[in-house]
Coordinates of C-alpha atoms and ligand atoms in Angstrom, one line a residue:
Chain L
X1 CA -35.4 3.3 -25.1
X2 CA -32.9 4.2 -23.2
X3 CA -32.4 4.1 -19.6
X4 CA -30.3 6.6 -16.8
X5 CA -29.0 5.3 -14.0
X6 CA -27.5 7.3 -10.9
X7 CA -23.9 8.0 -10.6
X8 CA -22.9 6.7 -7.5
X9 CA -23.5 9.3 -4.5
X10 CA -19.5 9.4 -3.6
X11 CA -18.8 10.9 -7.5
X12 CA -22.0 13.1 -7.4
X13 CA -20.8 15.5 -4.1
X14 CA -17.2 15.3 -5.2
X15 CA -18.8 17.1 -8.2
X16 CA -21.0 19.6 -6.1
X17 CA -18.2 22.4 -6.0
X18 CA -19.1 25.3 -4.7
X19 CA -22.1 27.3 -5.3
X20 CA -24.4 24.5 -7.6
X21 CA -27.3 24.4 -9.7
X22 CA -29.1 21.0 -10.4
X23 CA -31.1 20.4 -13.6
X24 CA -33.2 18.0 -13.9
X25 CA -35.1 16.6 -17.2
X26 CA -38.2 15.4 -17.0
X27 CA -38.8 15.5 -21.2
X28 CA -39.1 12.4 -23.0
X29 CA -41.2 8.9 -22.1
X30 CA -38.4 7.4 -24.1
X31 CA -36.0 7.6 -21.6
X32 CA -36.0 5.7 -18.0
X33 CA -35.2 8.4 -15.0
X34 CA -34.6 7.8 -11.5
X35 CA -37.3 10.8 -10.2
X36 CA -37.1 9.2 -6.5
X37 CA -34.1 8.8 -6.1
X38 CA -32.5 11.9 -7.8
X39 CA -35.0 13.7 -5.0
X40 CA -33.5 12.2 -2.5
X41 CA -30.3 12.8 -3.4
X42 CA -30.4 16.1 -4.0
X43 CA -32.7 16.4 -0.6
X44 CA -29.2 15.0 0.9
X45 CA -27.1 17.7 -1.8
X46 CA -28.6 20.5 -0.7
X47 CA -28.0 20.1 3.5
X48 CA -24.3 19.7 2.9
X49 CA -23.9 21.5 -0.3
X50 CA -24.0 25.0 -1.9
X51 CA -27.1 24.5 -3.9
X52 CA -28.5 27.4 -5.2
X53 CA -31.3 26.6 -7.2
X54 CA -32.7 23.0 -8.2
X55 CA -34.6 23.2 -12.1
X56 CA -36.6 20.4 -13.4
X57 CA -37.8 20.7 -16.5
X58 CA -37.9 18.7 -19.6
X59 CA -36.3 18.5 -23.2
X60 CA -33.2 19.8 -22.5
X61 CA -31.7 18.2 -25.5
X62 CA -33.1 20.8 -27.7
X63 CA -31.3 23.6 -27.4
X64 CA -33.9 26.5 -28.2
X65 CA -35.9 24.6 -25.8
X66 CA -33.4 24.6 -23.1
X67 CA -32.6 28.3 -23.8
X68 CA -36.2 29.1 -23.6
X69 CA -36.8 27.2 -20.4
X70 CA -34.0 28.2 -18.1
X71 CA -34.6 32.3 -19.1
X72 CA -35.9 33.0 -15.7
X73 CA -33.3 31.1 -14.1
X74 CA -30.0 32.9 -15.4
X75 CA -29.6 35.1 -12.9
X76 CA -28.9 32.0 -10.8
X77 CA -27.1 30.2 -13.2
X78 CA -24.6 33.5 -13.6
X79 CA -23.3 32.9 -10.0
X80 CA -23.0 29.0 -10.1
X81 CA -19.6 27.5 -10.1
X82 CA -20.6 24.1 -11.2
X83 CA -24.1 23.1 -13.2
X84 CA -25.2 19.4 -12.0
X85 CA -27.3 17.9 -14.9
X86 CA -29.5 14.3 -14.5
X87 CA -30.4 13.4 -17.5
X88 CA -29.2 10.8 -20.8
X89 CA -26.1 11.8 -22.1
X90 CA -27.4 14.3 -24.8
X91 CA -28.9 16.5 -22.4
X92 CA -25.8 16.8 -20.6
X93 CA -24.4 17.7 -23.7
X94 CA -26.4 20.5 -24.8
X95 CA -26.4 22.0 -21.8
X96 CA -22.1 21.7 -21.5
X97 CA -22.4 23.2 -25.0
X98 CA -24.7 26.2 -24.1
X99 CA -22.4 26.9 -21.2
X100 CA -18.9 26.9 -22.2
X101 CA -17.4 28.5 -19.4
X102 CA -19.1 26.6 -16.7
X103 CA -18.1 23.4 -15.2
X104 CA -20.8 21.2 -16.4
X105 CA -21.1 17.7 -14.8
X106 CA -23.0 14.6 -15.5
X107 CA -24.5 12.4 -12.3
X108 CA -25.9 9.8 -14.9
X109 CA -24.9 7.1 -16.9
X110 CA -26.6 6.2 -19.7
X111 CA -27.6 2.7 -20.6
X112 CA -28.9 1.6 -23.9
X113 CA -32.4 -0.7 -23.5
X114 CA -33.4 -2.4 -27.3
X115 CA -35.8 -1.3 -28.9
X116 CA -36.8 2.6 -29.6
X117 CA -34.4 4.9 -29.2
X118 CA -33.0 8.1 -30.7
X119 CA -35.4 10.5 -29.9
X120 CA -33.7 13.7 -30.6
X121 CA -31.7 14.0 -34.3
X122 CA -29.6 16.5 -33.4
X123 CA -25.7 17.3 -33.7
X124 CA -25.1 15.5 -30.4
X125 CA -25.2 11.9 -29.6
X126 CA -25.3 9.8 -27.0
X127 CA -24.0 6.0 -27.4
X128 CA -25.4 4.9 -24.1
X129 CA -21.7 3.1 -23.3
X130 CA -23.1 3.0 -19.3
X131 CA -20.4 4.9 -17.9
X132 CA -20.4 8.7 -18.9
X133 CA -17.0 10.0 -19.4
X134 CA -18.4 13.2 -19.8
X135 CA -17.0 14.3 -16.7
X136 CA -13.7 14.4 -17.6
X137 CA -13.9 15.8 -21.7
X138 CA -15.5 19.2 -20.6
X139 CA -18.8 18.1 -21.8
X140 CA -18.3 16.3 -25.5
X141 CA -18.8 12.8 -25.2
X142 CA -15.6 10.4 -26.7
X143 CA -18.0 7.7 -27.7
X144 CA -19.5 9.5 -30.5
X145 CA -17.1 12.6 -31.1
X146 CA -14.6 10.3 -32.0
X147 CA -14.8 8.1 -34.7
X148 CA -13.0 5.3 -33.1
X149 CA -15.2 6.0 -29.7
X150 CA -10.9 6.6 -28.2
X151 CA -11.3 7.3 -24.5
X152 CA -7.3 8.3 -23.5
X153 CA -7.4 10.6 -26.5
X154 CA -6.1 11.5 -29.4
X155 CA -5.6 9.1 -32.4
X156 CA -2.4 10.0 -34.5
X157 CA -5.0 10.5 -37.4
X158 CA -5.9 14.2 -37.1
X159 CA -4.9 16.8 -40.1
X160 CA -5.9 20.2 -39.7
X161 CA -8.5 19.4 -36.6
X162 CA -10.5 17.0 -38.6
X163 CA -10.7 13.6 -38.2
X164 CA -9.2 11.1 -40.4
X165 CA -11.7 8.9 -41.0
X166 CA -14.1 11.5 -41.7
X167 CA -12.7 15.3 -43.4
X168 CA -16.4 17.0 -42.8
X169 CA -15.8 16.1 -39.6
X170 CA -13.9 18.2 -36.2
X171 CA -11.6 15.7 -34.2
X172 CA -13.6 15.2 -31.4
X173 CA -10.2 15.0 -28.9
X174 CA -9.2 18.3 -30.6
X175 CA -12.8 19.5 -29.7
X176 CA -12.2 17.8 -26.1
X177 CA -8.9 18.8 -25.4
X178 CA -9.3 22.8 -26.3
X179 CA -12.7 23.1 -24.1
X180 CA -10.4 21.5 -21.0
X181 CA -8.0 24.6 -22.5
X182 CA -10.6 26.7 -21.9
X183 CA -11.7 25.4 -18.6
X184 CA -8.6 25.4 -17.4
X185 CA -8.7 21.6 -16.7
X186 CA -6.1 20.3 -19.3
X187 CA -5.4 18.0 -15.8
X188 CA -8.3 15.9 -16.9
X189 CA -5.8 14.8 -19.5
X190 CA -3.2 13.6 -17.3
X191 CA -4.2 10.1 -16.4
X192 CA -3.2 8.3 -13.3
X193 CA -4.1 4.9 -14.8
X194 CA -5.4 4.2 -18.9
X195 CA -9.0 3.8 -18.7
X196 CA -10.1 0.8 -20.2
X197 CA -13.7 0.6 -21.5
X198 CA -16.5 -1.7 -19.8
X199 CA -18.4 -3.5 -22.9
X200 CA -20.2 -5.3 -20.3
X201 CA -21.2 -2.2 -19.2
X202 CA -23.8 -1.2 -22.0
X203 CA -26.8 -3.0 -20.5
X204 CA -27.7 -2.3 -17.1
X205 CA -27.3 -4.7 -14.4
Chain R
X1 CA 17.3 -9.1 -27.5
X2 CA 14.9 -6.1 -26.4
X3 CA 16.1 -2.8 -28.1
X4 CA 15.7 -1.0 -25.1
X5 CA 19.0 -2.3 -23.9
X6 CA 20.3 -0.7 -26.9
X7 CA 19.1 2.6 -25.7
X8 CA 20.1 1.9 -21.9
X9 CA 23.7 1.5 -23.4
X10 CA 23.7 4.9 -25.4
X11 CA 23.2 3.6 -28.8
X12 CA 22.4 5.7 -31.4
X13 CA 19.2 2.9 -32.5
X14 CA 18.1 2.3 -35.9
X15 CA 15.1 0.5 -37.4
X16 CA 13.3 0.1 -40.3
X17 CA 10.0 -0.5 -41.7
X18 CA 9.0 -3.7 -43.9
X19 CA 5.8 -4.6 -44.6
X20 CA 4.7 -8.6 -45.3
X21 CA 3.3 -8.8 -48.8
X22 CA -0.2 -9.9 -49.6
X23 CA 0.5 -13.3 -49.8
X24 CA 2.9 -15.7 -48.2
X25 CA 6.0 -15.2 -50.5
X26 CA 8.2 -13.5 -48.5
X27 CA 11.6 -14.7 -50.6
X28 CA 11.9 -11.0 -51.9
X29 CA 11.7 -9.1 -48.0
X30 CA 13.9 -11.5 -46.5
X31 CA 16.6 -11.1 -49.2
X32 CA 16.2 -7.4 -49.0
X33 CA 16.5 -7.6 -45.3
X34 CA 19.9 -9.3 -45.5
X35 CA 21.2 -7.4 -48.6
X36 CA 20.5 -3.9 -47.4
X37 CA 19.5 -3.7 -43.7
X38 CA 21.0 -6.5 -41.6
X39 CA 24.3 -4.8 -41.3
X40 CA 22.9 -1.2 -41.2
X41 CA 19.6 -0.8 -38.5
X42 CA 19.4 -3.2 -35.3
X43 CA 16.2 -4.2 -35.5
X44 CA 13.0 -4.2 -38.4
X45 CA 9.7 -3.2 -37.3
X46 CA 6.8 -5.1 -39.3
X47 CA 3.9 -3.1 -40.0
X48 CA 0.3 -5.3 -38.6
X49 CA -1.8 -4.8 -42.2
X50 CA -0.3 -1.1 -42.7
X51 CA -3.3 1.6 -43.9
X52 CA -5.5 -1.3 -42.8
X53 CA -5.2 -2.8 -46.3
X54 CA -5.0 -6.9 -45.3
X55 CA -1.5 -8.6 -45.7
X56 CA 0.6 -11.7 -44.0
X57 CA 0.7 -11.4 -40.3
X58 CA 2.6 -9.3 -38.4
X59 CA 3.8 -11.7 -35.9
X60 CA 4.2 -14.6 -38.3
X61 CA 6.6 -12.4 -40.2
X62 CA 7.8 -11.1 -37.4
X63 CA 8.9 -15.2 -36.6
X64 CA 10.2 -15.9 -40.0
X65 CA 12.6 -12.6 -39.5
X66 CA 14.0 -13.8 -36.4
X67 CA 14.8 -17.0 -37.5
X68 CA 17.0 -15.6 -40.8
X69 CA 18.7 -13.9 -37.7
X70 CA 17.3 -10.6 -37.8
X71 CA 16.0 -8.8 -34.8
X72 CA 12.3 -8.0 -35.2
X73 CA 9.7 -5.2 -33.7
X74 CA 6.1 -6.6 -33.8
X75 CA 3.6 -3.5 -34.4
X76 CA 0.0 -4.2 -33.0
X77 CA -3.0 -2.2 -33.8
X78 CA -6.2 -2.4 -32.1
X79 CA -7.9 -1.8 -35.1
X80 CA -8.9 -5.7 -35.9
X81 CA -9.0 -7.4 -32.6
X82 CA -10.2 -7.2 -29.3
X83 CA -8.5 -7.4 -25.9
X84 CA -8.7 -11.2 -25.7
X85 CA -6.9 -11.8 -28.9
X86 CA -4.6 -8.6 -28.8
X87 CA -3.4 -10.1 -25.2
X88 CA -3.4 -13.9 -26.6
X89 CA -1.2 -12.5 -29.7
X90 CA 1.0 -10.9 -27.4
X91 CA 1.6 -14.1 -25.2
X92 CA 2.2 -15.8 -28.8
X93 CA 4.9 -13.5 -29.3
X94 CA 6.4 -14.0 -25.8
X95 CA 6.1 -18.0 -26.8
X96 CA 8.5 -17.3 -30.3
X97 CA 10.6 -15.2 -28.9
X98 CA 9.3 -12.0 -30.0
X99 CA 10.8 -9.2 -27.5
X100 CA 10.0 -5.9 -29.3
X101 CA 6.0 -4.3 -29.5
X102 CA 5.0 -1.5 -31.3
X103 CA 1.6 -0.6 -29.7
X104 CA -0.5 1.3 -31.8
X105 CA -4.4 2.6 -32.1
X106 CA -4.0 2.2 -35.7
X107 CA -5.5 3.3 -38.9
X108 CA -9.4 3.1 -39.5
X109 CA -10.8 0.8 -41.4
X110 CA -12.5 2.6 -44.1
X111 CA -9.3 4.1 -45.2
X112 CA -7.9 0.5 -46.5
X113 CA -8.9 -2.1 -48.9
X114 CA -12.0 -3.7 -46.3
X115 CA -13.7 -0.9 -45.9
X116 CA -16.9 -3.0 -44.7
X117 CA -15.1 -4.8 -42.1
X118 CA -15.6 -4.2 -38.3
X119 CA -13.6 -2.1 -36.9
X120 CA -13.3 -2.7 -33.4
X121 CA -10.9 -0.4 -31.4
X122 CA -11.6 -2.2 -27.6
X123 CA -8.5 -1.6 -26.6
X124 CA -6.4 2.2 -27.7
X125 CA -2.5 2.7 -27.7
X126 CA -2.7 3.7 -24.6
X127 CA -4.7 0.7 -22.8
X128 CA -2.6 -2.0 -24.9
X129 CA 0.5 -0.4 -23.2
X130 CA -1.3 -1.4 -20.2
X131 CA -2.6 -4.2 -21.1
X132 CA 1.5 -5.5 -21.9
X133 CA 2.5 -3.8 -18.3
X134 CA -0.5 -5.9 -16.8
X135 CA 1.2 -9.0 -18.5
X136 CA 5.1 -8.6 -17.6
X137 CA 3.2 -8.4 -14.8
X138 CA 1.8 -12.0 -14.4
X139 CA -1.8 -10.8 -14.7
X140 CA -4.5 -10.3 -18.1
X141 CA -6.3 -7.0 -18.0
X142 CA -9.2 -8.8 -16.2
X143 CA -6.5 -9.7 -13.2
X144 CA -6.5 -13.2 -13.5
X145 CA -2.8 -14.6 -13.0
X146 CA -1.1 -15.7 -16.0
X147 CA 0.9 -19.1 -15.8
X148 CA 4.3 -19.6 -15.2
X149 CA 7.2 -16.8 -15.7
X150 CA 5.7 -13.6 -17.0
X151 CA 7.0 -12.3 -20.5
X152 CA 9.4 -9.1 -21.1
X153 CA 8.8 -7.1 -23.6
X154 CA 10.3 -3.4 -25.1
X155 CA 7.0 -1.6 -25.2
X156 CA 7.7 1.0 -28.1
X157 CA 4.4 3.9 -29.3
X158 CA 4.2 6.1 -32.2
X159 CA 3.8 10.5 -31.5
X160 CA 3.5 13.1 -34.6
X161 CA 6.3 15.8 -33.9
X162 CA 4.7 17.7 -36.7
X163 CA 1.3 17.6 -35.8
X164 CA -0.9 20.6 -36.2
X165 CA -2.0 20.1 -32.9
X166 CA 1.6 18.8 -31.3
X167 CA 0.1 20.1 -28.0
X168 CA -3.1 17.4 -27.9
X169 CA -0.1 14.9 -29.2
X170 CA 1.9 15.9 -26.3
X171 CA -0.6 15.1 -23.8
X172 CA -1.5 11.3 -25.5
X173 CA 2.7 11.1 -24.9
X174 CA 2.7 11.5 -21.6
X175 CA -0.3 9.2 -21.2
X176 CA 1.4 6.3 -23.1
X177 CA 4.6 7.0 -20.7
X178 CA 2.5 6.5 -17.7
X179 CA 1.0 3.2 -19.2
X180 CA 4.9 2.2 -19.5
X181 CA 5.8 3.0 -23.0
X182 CA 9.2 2.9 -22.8
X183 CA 10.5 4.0 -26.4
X184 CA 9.0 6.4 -29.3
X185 CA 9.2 6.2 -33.2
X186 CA 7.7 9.3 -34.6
X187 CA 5.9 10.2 -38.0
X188 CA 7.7 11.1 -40.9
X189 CA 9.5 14.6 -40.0
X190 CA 10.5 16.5 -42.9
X191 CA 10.8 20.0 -40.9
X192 CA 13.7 19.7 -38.5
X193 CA 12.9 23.2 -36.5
X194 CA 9.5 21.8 -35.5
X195 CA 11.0 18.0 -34.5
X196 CA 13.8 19.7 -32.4
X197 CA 11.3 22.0 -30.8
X198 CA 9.3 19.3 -30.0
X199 CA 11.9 17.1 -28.3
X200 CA 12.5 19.9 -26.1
X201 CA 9.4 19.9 -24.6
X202 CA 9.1 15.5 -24.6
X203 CA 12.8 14.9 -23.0
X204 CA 10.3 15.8 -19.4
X205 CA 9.1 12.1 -20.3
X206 CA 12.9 10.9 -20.1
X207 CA 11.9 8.1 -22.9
X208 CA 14.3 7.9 -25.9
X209 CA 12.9 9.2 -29.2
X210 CA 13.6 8.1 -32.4
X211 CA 13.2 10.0 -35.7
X212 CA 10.8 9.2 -38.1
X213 CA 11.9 9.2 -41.6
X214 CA 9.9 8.5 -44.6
X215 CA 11.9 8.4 -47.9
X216 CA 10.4 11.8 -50.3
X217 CA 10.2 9.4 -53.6
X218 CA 8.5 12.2 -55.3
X219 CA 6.6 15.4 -55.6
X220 CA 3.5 13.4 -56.4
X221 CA 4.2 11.5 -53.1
X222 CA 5.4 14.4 -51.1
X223 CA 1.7 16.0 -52.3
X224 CA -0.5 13.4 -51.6
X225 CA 1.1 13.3 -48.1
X226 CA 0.7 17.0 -47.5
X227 CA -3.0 16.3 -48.5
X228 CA -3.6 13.1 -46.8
X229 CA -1.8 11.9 -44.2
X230 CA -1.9 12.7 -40.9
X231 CA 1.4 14.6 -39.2
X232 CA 3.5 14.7 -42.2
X233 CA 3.9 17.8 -43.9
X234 CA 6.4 18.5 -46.4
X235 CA 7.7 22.0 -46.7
X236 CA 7.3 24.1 -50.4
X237 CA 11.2 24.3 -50.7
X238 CA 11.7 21.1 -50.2
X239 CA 8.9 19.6 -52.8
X240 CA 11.1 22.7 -55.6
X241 CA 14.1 20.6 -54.3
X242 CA 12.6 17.7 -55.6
X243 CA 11.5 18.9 -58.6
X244 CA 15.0 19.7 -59.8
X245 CA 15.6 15.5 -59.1
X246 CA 13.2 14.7 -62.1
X247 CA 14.6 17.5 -64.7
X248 CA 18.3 15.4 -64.0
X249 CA 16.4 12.0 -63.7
X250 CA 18.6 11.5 -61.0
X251 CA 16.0 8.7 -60.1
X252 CA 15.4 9.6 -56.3
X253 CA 18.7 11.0 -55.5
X254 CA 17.2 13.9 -53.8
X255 CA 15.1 12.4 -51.7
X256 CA 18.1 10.0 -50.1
X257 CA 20.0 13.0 -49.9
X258 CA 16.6 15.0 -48.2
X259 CA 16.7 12.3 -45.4
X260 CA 20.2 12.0 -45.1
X261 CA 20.1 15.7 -44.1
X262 CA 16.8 15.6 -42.0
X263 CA 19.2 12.9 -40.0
X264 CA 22.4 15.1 -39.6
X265 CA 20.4 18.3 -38.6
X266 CA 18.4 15.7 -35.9
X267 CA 20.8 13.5 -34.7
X268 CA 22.0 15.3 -31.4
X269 CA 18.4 15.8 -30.4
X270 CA 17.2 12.5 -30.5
X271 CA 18.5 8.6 -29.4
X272 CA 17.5 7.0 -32.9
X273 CA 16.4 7.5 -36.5
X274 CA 13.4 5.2 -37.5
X275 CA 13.4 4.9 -41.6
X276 CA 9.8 4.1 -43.1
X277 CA 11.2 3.5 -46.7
X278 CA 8.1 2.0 -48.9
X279 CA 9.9 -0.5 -50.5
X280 CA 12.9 1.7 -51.2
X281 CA 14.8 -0.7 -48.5
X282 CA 17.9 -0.6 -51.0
X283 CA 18.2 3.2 -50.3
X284 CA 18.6 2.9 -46.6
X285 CA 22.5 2.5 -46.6
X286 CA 23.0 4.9 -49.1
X287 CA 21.1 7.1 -46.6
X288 CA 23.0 6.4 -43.5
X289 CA 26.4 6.7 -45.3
X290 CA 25.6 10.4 -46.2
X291 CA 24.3 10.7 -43.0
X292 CA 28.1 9.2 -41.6
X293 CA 26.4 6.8 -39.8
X294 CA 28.7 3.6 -39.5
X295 CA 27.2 0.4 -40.4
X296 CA 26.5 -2.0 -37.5
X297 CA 29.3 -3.5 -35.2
X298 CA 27.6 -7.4 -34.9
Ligands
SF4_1 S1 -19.9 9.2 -22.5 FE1 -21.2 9.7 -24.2 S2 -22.0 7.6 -24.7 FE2 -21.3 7.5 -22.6 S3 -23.2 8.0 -21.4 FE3 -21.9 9.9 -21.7 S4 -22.8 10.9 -23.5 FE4 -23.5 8.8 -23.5
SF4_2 S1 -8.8 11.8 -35.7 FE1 -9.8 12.4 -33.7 S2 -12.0 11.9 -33.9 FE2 -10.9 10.8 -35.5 S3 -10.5 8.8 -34.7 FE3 -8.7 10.0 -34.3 S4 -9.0 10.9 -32.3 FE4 -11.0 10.2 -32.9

């Protein structure tokens, strides 16, 4: 089980640039999400914001799904500048992989609850760390495309893109840093301060 | 002594790598230390259970060194302990008198002799840079104040010149900068074009650099590394030049005479030469002699 929490409504409109498409997921009974309160919000969004078009739908972790489901709403998502997703931290995934050249941003964090969880084996994953750094690596998460979960980047242990623990497996900050290439966001990488993990963050309060 | 004083006063700074045996019989490093490096490299960095295979202690080492007079560098990796103990090992060095860090991400577990172990990774490079900052600053990374006067440290970080991705390597530099790294050792460099082009593009950071050096033993060595490790590459010519050092069974010659070059054709771009030798320590001042590099003025 796994449970989303709202980021906090500060970071969600400093997010909202220009014109902005919300999508919402609805899909599985395995994961906890905030319905009322991501209405609300994007109630609030949509008087001060560009919003163009608000989905909610569900599954969006699978990716023929997700295709399938937003179809009738590409001519919307063409003019967006920024894509708003609420769900766990695969959906947000899938959907930053199906749009490459769209600023894709996360407005949850994902907590981890014991018990069930896992519900979609696919080649993204979400390690429920409780404070998405999505955000900030263009859409691939650090926690589990990096095999030592390295959140101020790259490890000296890459050869040839691949990682060094693992030689069937892409560097995830290589992966990172060349999608903030191509998003023209390299910035991302210029910290003001180191970010330090929050262990105590992986259970919600 | 911190060896960043070295590098305020324009010295050309040398080091060199020794790493604690498995086992506490360390008779055979310390003589080595004295025979061929005291006189020759100011300080000795001591790897912290190098290719995570499990060893003596860094810092313990790094204690025994000091005391035979030698000045030490205390590399930490993040690979086996968290932030309490990294930051308690850290105010353990402060407490003997250890004034050099080498802060470090380190390798992963698997790739040692413990491959079931934990590996825990809490901290990075870059937040253990911090972490020390946080602490010269009188405070632990959760901001409670630290007793008494706050320790000093020169905070030193590793880079890969030769990376095939020198441009993501780049951008983890300037990050351990801002943390308040305040020196660089590099990987081994074995290709001089692509270390000089990268020091043009990391003197922005205004942090001195020193060049990495592993000793080429062999083509078998030189191979493996090409295959294996991370940032090294060692160029075709170079492995033919080796070749030629068997055939002559000039026992390693060539590859003192390899680094000796790599350090003439480097020397103007950088403020150091770091020399990882593999327990060819009695080749280092053979090395710096070709190199012309004067022995130490104590
Ligand atoms: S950063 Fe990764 S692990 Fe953390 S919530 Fe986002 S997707 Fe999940
Ligand atoms: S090589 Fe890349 S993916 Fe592997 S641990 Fe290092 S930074 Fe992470």
């Amino acid at each position: 089980m796994l449970i989303t929490q709202l980021k906090s409504k500060e970071s969600i409109e400093s997010l909202a640039v220009g014109k902005v498409v919300i999508i919402n997921c609805h899909g599985c009974k395995e994961v906890y999400f905030p319905e009322h309160q991501a209405d609300e919000l994007q109630k609030e969004l949509s008087d001060n914001k560009e919003v163009i078009q608000i989905i909610t739908t569900d599954y969006i972790c699978n990716p023929d799904n997700l295709k399938l489901q937003l179809k009738k709403h590409m001519d919307k998502i063409n003019l967006a500048d920024t894509i708003l997703v609420f769900s766990c931290g695969v959906g947000i995934q899938t959907v930053a992989a199906q749009f490459e050249d769209k600023k894709v941003y996360s407005c949850c964090d994902t907590y981890q609850l014991p018990g069930f969880q896992g519900v979609t084996p696919l080649n993204v994953d979400c390690g429920q760390c409780g404070e998405c750094y999505l955000n900030g690596t263009g859409g691939i998460c650090p926690i589990t495309a990096c095999s030592k979960s390295l959140i101020n980047g790259q490890c000296g242990g890459a050869k040839n893109g691949m990682c060094e623990v693992d030689k069937d497996m892409e560097c995830g900050w290589e992966r990172i840093y060349r999608k903030l290439e191509k998003l023209n966001k390299l910035d991302n990488m210029k910290y003001d301060a180191p970010k330090v993990r929050n262990f105590g963050n992986s259970k919600p309060e | 002594m911190r060896i960043t004083e070295l590098f305020q006063r324009d010295e050309f700074v040398l080091t060199a790598e020794v790493g604690p045996p498995k086992g506490v019989e360390l008779d055979h490093l310390i003589k080595d230390a004295h025979e061929y490096l005291k006189t020759r490299v100011h300080a000795l960095n001591v790897t912290d259970n190098q290719s995570s295979v499990m060893r003596t202690g860094s810092l313990a080492t790094c204690k025994v060194l000091k005391d035979e007079g030698l000045l030490p560098i205390f590399q930490i990796t993040c690979r086996d302990r968290n932030r309490i103990a990294l930051q308690s090992d850290v105010l353990s060095a402060a407490l003997l008198g250890i004034e050099n860090l080498l802060l470090l991400t380190g390798d992963y577990t698997t790739l040692g002799d413990h491959p079931q172990a934990k590996p825990v990774f809490d901290l990075d490079s870059v937040s253990l840079i911090h972490a020390v900052k946080r602490l010269e600053e009188g405070f632990d990374l959760a901001g409670n104040a630290v007793d008494g006067a706050p320790p000093k440290f020169a905070k030193g970080a590793v880079v890969s010149p030769c990376s095939d991705s020198v441009d993501v390597q780049l951008a983890k530099m300037e990050a351990k900068v801002k943390a308040g790294c305040e020196y660089f050792q590099t990987q081994g460099v074995y290709e001089p074009e692509k270390f000089i082009k990268f020091m043009e593009q990391a003197k922005q950071f205004g942090v001195p650099v020193q060049l990495g050096l592993i000793i080429p033993k062999n083509v078998g060595m030189c191979r493996y590394m090409n295959a294996n490790v991370a940032g090294v590459h060692v160029p075709d010519d170079m492995i033919e030049e080796l070749k030629a050092d068997k055939e002559k069974t000039k026992a390693g010659d060539t590859g003192v005479e390899i680094c000796a070059r790599l350090i003439r054709e480097c020397k103007d771009y950088c403020q150091g030469v770091h020399i990882m030798s593999l327990g060819w320590e009695n080749r280092i001042p053979e090395i710096l002699d070709m190199a012309g590099i004067a022995p130490i003025a104590k």
